[in-house]
């Protein structure tokens, strides 16, 4: 039995993945992986996700240059969520979000309104030139 067989894949063959920054503990992003993406992530030591919108593998940083070095791969007690401990590379401070922010979780609810709680570190138009 392969270690990949122990993952509880959903009916589409995917598992949710959280990328957490080593050192700060910041949750940088949420994405999905299929079996091939998780195997490649473990093999390469860099995050590879599955893009549901593009229906293909997505090596984080392939377009932006903001790669994720993977230090640890963990799974929750139900075997249905994966947690990556990563270092965000390609910009200092690290940019994980396609909006040019450190974290994809930059919106904060205050008084019934969502507002940006983190600044844009780099204009996304310049990231994806």
Coordinates of N, CA and C in Angstrom, one line a residue:
X1 N 0.8 -1.2 0.0 CA 0.0 0.0 0.0 C 0.9 1.3 0.0
X2 N 0.6 2.2 -0.9 CA 1.3 3.4 -1.0 C 0.8 4.4 0.0
X3 N 1.7 5.3 0.5 CA 1.3 6.4 1.4 C 0.2 7.2 0.8
X4 N 0.1 7.3 -0.5 CA -0.9 8.1 -1.2 C -2.3 7.4 -1.0
X5 N -2.3 6.1 -0.8 CA -3.6 5.4 -0.7 C -4.2 5.7 0.7
X6 N -3.5 6.2 1.6 CA -4.0 6.5 2.9 C -4.8 7.9 2.9
X7 N -4.6 8.7 1.9 CA -5.3 9.9 1.8 C -6.8 9.6 1.4
X8 N -7.7 10.3 2.0 CA -9.1 10.2 1.7 C -9.4 11.3 0.6
X9 N -9.3 10.8 -0.6 CA -9.6 11.7 -1.8 C -11.1 11.9 -1.9
X10 N -11.5 13.1 -2.4 CA -13.0 13.3 -2.6 C -13.4 12.6 -3.8
X11 N -14.7 12.7 -4.2 CA -15.2 12.0 -5.3 C -14.6 12.5 -6.7
X12 N -13.9 13.6 -6.7 CA -13.2 14.1 -7.9 C -11.7 13.7 -7.8
X13 N -11.3 13.0 -6.8 CA -9.9 12.6 -6.7 C -9.0 13.7 -6.1
X14 N -9.6 14.6 -5.3 CA -8.9 15.8 -4.8 C -8.9 15.8 -3.3
X15 N -7.9 16.5 -2.7 CA -7.8 16.7 -1.3 C -7.5 18.2 -1.0
X16 N -8.2 18.8 0.0 CA -7.8 20.2 0.3 C -6.5 20.3 0.9
X17 N -5.8 21.4 0.6 CA -4.4 21.6 1.1 C -4.3 23.0 1.7
X18 N -3.7 23.1 2.8 CA -3.4 24.4 3.4 C -1.9 24.6 3.4
X19 N -1.5 25.8 3.0 CA 0.0 26.2 3.0 C 0.2 27.1 4.1
X20 N 1.0 26.7 5.1 CA 1.4 27.5 6.2 C 2.8 27.8 6.3
X21 N 3.1 29.1 6.5 CA 4.5 29.6 6.5 C 5.3 29.1 7.7
X22 N 6.4 28.5 7.4 CA 7.3 28.0 8.5 C 7.9 29.3 9.2
X23 N 7.9 29.2 10.5 CA 8.5 30.3 11.3 C 7.4 31.2 11.8
X24 N 6.6 31.8 10.9 CA 5.5 32.7 11.4 C 4.2 32.0 11.7
X25 N 4.0 30.9 11.1 CA 2.7 30.2 11.3 C 1.6 30.8 10.5
X26 N 1.9 31.8 9.6 CA 0.8 32.4 8.8 C 0.2 31.4 7.8
X27 N -1.1 31.4 7.7 CA -1.7 30.6 6.7 C -1.7 31.4 5.5
X28 N -1.0 30.9 4.4 CA -0.8 31.7 3.2 C -1.9 31.4 2.2
X29 N -2.3 30.2 2.0 CA -3.2 29.9 1.0 C -3.9 28.5 1.2
X30 N -5.0 28.3 0.5 CA -5.7 27.1 0.4 C -5.8 26.7 -1.0
X31 N -5.6 25.4 -1.3 CA -5.7 24.9 -2.7 C -6.1 23.5 -2.7
X32 N -6.0 22.8 -3.8 CA -6.4 21.4 -4.0 C -5.2 20.7 -4.6
X33 N -5.1 19.4 -4.3 CA -4.1 18.5 -4.9 C -4.8 17.2 -5.3
X34 N -4.4 16.7 -6.5 CA -4.8 15.3 -6.8 C -3.6 14.4 -6.5
X35 N -3.7 13.2 -6.7 CA -2.7 12.2 -6.4 C -1.3 12.6 -7.0
X36 N -1.3 12.9 -8.2 CA -0.1 13.3 -8.9 C 0.5 14.5 -8.3
X37 N -0.3 15.5 -8.0 CA 0.3 16.8 -7.4 C 0.9 16.5 -6.1
X38 N 0.3 15.7 -5.2 CA 0.9 15.4 -3.9 C 2.1 14.6 -4.1
X39 N 2.2 13.6 -5.0 CA 3.4 12.8 -5.2 C 4.5 13.7 -5.7
X40 N 4.2 14.6 -6.6 CA 5.2 15.5 -7.2 C 5.7 16.5 -6.1
X41 N 4.8 17.0 -5.2 CA 5.2 17.9 -4.1 C 6.2 17.2 -3.2
X42 N 5.9 15.9 -2.9 CA 6.8 15.2 -2.0 C 8.2 14.9 -2.7
X43 N 8.1 14.6 -4.0 CA 9.3 14.3 -4.7 C 10.2 15.5 -4.9
X44 N 9.6 16.6 -5.3 CA 10.4 17.8 -5.6 C 10.7 18.7 -4.5
X45 N 9.9 18.7 -3.4 CA 10.1 19.6 -2.3 C 9.6 21.0 -2.6
X46 N 8.8 21.1 -3.6 CA 8.2 22.4 -4.0 C 6.7 22.0 -4.2
X47 N 5.8 23.0 -3.9 CA 4.4 22.8 -4.0 C 3.9 22.7 -5.4
X48 N 3.2 21.6 -5.7 CA 2.5 21.5 -6.9 C 1.0 21.2 -6.6
X49 N 0.1 22.0 -7.1 CA -1.3 21.9 -6.8 C -2.1 21.5 -8.1
X50 N -3.4 21.2 -7.9 CA -4.2 21.0 -9.0 C -5.2 22.1 -9.2
X51 N -5.2 22.8 -10.3 CA -6.1 23.9 -10.6 C -7.4 23.3 -11.1
X52 N -8.5 23.5 -10.3 CA -9.8 23.1 -10.7 C -10.3 23.9 -11.9
X53 N -10.0 25.2 -11.9 CA -10.5 26.0 -13.0 C -9.9 25.7 -14.3
X54 N -8.6 25.4 -14.3 CA -7.8 25.0 -15.5 C -7.8 23.5 -15.8
X55 N -8.2 22.8 -14.8 CA -8.2 21.3 -14.9 C -6.8 20.7 -15.2
X56 N -5.8 21.3 -14.5 CA -4.5 20.8 -14.7 C -3.6 21.0 -13.5
X57 N -2.4 20.4 -13.5 CA -1.4 20.6 -12.5 C -0.9 22.0 -12.5
X58 N -0.6 22.6 -11.4 CA -0.1 23.9 -11.3 C 1.1 24.0 -10.3
X59 N 2.3 24.1 -10.8 CA 3.5 24.2 -10.0 C 3.5 25.7 -9.5
X60 N 3.2 25.8 -8.2 CA 3.1 27.2 -7.6 C 4.4 27.9 -7.9
X61 N 4.2 29.1 -8.6 CA 5.4 29.9 -9.0 C 5.8 29.8 -10.4
X62 N 5.1 28.9 -11.2 CA 5.5 28.7 -12.6 C 5.3 29.9 -13.4
X63 N 4.3 30.7 -13.1 CA 4.1 32.0 -13.8 C 4.6 33.2 -13.0
X64 N 4.5 33.2 -11.7 CA 4.8 34.4 -10.9 C 6.2 34.4 -10.4
X65 N 6.9 33.2 -10.4 CA 8.2 33.1 -9.8 C 8.2 33.0 -8.3
X66 N 7.0 32.9 -7.7 CA 6.8 32.8 -6.2 C 6.6 31.4 -5.8
X67 N 7.7 30.6 -5.8 CA 7.6 29.2 -5.5 C 7.5 29.0 -4.0
X68 N 7.0 27.8 -3.7 CA 6.9 27.4 -2.3 C 7.8 26.2 -2.0
X69 N 8.8 26.4 -1.2 CA 9.7 25.3 -0.7 C 9.0 24.6 0.4
X70 N 8.8 23.3 0.3 CA 8.1 22.5 1.2 C 9.0 21.9 2.2
X71 N 8.8 22.1 3.5 CA 9.6 21.6 4.6 C 8.9 20.3 5.2
X72 N 7.6 20.3 5.3 CA 6.9 19.2 5.9 C 5.5 19.0 5.2
X73 N 5.1 17.8 5.1 CA 3.7 17.5 4.6 C 3.1 16.7 5.7
X74 N 1.9 17.2 6.2 CA 1.2 16.6 7.3 C -0.2 16.3 6.8
X75 N -0.9 15.4 7.5 CA -2.3 15.1 7.2 C -3.1 15.1 8.5
X76 N -4.3 15.5 8.4 CA -5.1 15.6 9.6 C -5.6 14.2 10.1
X77 N -6.3 14.2 11.2 CA -6.7 12.9 11.9 C -7.7 12.1 11.0
X78 N -8.4 12.8 10.1 CA -9.4 12.1 9.3 C -8.8 11.7 7.9
X79 N -7.5 12.1 7.7 CA -6.8 11.8 6.5 C -7.5 12.5 5.2
X80 N -8.2 13.6 5.5 CA -8.8 14.3 4.4 C -8.5 15.7 4.2
X81 N -7.4 16.2 4.9 CA -6.9 17.5 4.7 C -5.3 17.4 4.8
X82 N -4.6 18.1 3.9 CA -3.2 18.1 3.9 C -2.7 19.5 4.3
X83 N -1.7 19.5 5.2 CA -1.1 20.8 5.6 C 0.4 20.8 5.2
X84 N 0.8 21.8 4.4 CA 2.2 22.0 4.0 C 2.8 23.1 4.8
X85 N 4.0 22.8 5.4 CA 4.8 23.8 6.0 C 5.8 24.3 4.9
X86 N 5.7 25.6 4.6 CA 6.5 26.1 3.4 C 7.3 27.3 3.8
X87 N 8.2 27.6 2.9 CA 8.8 28.9 2.8 C 8.4 29.5 1.5
X88 N 7.9 30.7 1.5 CA 7.4 31.3 0.3 C 8.6 32.1 -0.3
X89 N 9.0 31.7 -1.6 CA 10.2 32.2 -2.2 C 9.8 33.2 -3.4
X90 N 10.8 34.0 -3.8 CA 10.6 34.8 -5.0 C 10.4 36.3 -4.7
X91 N 10.2 36.6 -3.5 CA 10.0 38.0 -3.1 C 10.2 38.1 -1.6
X92 N 10.7 39.2 -1.2 CA 10.9 39.4 0.3 C 10.2 40.7 0.7
X93 N 9.1 40.6 1.5 CA 8.6 39.4 2.1 C 7.8 38.5 1.1
X94 N 7.6 37.3 1.4 CA 7.0 36.3 0.5 C 5.6 36.7 0.0
X95 N 5.3 36.5 -1.2 CA 4.0 36.7 -1.8 C 3.4 35.4 -2.2
X96 N 2.3 35.0 -1.6 CA 1.6 33.7 -1.9 C 0.4 34.0 -2.8
X97 N -0.2 35.2 -2.7 CA -1.5 35.5 -3.3 C -1.3 36.1 -4.7
X98 N -2.2 35.7 -5.6 CA -2.1 36.3 -6.9 C -2.5 37.8 -6.9
X99 N -3.0 38.3 -5.8 CA -3.3 39.8 -5.7 C -2.1 40.6 -5.3
X100 N -0.9 39.9 -5.1 CA 0.3 40.6 -4.7 C 0.5 40.7 -3.2
X101 N -0.3 40.0 -2.5 CA -0.2 40.1 -1.0 C 0.5 38.8 -0.4
X102 N 0.9 39.0 0.8 CA 1.6 37.9 1.5 C 0.7 36.6 1.6
X103 N -0.5 36.8 2.0 CA -1.4 35.7 2.2 C -2.7 35.9 1.4
X104 N -3.3 34.9 1.0 CA -4.6 34.9 0.3 C -5.7 35.3 1.3
X105 N -5.4 35.2 2.6 CA -6.4 35.5 3.6 C -6.2 36.9 4.1
X106 N -6.3 37.8 3.3 CA -6.1 39.2 3.6 C -7.4 40.0 3.9
X107 N -8.5 39.4 3.7 CA -9.8 40.2 3.9 C -10.3 39.9 5.3
X108 N -10.6 40.9 6.0 CA -11.1 40.8 7.4 C -12.5 41.4 7.6
X109 N -13.3 40.7 8.3 CA -14.7 41.2 8.5 C -14.7 42.1 9.7
X110 N -15.1 43.4 9.5 CA -15.2 44.3 10.6 C -16.5 45.1 10.5
X111 N -17.3 45.1 11.5 CA -18.6 45.8 11.5 C -19.4 45.5 10.2
X112 N -19.4 44.2 9.9 CA -20.3 43.8 8.7 C -19.7 44.1 7.4
X113 N -18.5 44.5 7.3 CA -17.8 44.8 6.0 C -16.5 44.1 5.9
X114 N -16.2 43.6 4.7 CA -14.9 43.0 4.4 C -14.0 44.1 4.0
X115 N -12.8 44.1 4.6 CA -11.8 45.1 4.2 C -10.4 44.4 4.1
X116 N -9.6 45.0 3.3 CA -8.2 44.5 3.1 C -7.4 44.8 4.4
X117 N -6.9 43.7 5.0 CA -6.1 43.9 6.2 C -4.6 43.8 6.0
X118 N -4.3 43.5 4.7 CA -2.8 43.3 4.4 C -2.6 44.2 3.1
X119 N -1.4 44.8 3.0 CA -1.1 45.6 1.8 C -0.7 44.8 0.6
X120 N -0.9 45.3 -0.5 CA -0.3 44.7 -1.8 C 1.2 45.0 -1.7
X121 N 2.0 43.9 -1.8 CA 3.4 44.0 -1.8 C 4.0 44.3 -3.2
X122 N 3.3 43.8 -4.2 CA 3.7 44.0 -5.6 C 2.5 44.0 -6.5
X123 N 2.5 44.9 -7.4 CA 1.3 45.0 -8.3 C 1.2 43.7 -9.1
X124 N 0.1 43.1 -9.1 CA -0.1 41.8 -9.8 C 0.2 42.0 -11.3
X125 N 0.0 43.1 -11.9 CA 0.3 43.3 -13.3 C 1.8 43.2 -13.5
X126 N 2.6 43.5 -12.6 CA 4.0 43.4 -12.7 C 4.5 41.9 -12.4
X127 N 3.7 41.2 -11.6 CA 4.0 39.8 -11.3 C 3.9 39.0 -12.5
X128 N 2.8 39.2 -13.2 CA 2.4 38.3 -14.4 C 2.7 38.9 -15.7
X129 N 3.7 39.8 -15.8 CA 4.1 40.4 -17.1 C 4.6 39.3 -18.1

